[in-house]
Tab-separated table of C-alpha atoms in Angstrom:
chain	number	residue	atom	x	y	z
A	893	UNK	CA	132.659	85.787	113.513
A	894	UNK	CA	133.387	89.339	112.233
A	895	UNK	CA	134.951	88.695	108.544
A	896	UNK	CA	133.727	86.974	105.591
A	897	UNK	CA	134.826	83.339	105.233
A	898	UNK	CA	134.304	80.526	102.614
A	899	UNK	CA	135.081	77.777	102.473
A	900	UNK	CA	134.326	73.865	101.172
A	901	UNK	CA	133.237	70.842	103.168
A	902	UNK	CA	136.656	69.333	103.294
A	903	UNK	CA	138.065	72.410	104.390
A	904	UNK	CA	136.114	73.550	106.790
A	905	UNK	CA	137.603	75.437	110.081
A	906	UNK	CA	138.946	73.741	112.933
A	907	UNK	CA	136.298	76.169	114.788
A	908	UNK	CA	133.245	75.200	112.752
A	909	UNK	CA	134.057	71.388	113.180
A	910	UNK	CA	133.034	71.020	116.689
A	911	UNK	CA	131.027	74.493	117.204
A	912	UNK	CA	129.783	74.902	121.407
A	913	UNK	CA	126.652	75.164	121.078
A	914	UNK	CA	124.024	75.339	117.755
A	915	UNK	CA	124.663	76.496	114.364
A	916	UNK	CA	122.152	77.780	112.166
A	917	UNK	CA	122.902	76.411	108.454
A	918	UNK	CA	120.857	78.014	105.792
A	919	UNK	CA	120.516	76.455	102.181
A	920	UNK	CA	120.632	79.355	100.055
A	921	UNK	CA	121.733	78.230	96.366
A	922	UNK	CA	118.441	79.422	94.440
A	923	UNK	CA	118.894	81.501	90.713
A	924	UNK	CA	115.512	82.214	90.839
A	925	UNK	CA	115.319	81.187	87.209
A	926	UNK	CA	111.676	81.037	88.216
A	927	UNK	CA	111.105	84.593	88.598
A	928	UNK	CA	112.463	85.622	85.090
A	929	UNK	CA	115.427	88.078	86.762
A	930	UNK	CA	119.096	88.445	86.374
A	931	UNK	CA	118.969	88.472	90.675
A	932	UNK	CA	119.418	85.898	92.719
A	933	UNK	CA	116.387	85.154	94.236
A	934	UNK	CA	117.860	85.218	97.516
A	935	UNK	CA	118.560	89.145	97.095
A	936	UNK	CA	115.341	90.489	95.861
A	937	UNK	CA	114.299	93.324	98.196
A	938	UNK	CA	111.178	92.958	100.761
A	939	UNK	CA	110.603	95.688	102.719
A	940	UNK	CA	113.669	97.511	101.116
A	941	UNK	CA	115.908	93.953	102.189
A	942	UNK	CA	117.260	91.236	100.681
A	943	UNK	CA	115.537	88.248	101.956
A	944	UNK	CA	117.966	86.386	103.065
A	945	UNK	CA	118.838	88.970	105.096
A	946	UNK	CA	115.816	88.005	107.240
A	947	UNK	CA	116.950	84.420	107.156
A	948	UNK	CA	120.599	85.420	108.523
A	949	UNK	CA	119.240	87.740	111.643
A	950	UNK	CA	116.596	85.242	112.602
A	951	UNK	CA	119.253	82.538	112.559
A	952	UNK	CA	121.841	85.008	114.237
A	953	UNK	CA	119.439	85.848	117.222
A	954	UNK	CA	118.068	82.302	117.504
A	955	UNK	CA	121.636	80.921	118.185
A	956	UNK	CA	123.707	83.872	119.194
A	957	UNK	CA	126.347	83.119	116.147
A	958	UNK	CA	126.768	84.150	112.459
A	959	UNK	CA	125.215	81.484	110.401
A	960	UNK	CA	126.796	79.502	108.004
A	961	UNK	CA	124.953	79.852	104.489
A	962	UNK	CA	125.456	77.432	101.916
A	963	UNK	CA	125.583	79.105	98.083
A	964	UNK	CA	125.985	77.623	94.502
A	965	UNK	CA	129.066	79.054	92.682
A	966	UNK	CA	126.444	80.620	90.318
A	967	UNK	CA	124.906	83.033	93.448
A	968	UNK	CA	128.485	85.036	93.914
A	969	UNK	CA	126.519	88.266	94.166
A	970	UNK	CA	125.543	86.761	97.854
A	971	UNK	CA	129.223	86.981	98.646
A	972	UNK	CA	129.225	91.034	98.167
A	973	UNK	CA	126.098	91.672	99.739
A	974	UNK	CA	126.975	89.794	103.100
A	975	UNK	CA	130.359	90.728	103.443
A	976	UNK	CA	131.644	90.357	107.005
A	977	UNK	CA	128.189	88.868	108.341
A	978	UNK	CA	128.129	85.007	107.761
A	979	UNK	CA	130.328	82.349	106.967
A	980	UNK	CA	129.833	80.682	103.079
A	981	UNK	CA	130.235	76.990	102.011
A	982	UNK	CA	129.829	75.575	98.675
């Protein structure tokens, strides 16, 4: 999976519907209202990264796929900083 995709639950790709083999889904809808920023939490650096972007390689190189990461409409900012690297549902 080379290109950004998004897409709903009702929606979703013939190719996602029966993957072969496992599919790492990460839950990544988080404001981090928390934390008192105008980030998403899910972007703050560590180590000069986003964290999620720790989340997406271990789930790439524990299944051999893109993962499929599951935003809120409020986190759009994930969007542009994955662009061709995972697959989004809402």
């Amino acid at each position: 999976m080379t290109s950004q995709r998004a897409f709903d639950g009702a929606a979703a790709p013939a190719a996602l519907a029966h993957p072969a083999g496992p599919v790492a889904v990460v839950l990544a809808g988080g404001l981090g209202t928390r934390m008192r920023s105008s980030v998403p939490k899910l972007l703050h650096p560590l180590c000069g990264r986003p964290m999620l972007a720790y989340v997406v390689d271990a789930a790439r190189t524990s299944t051999g796929r893109d993962p499929i990461v599951v935003t809120s409409p409020a986190t759009a900012a994930v969007h542009d900083a994955f662009p061709a690297s995972v697959t989004f549902a809402l």
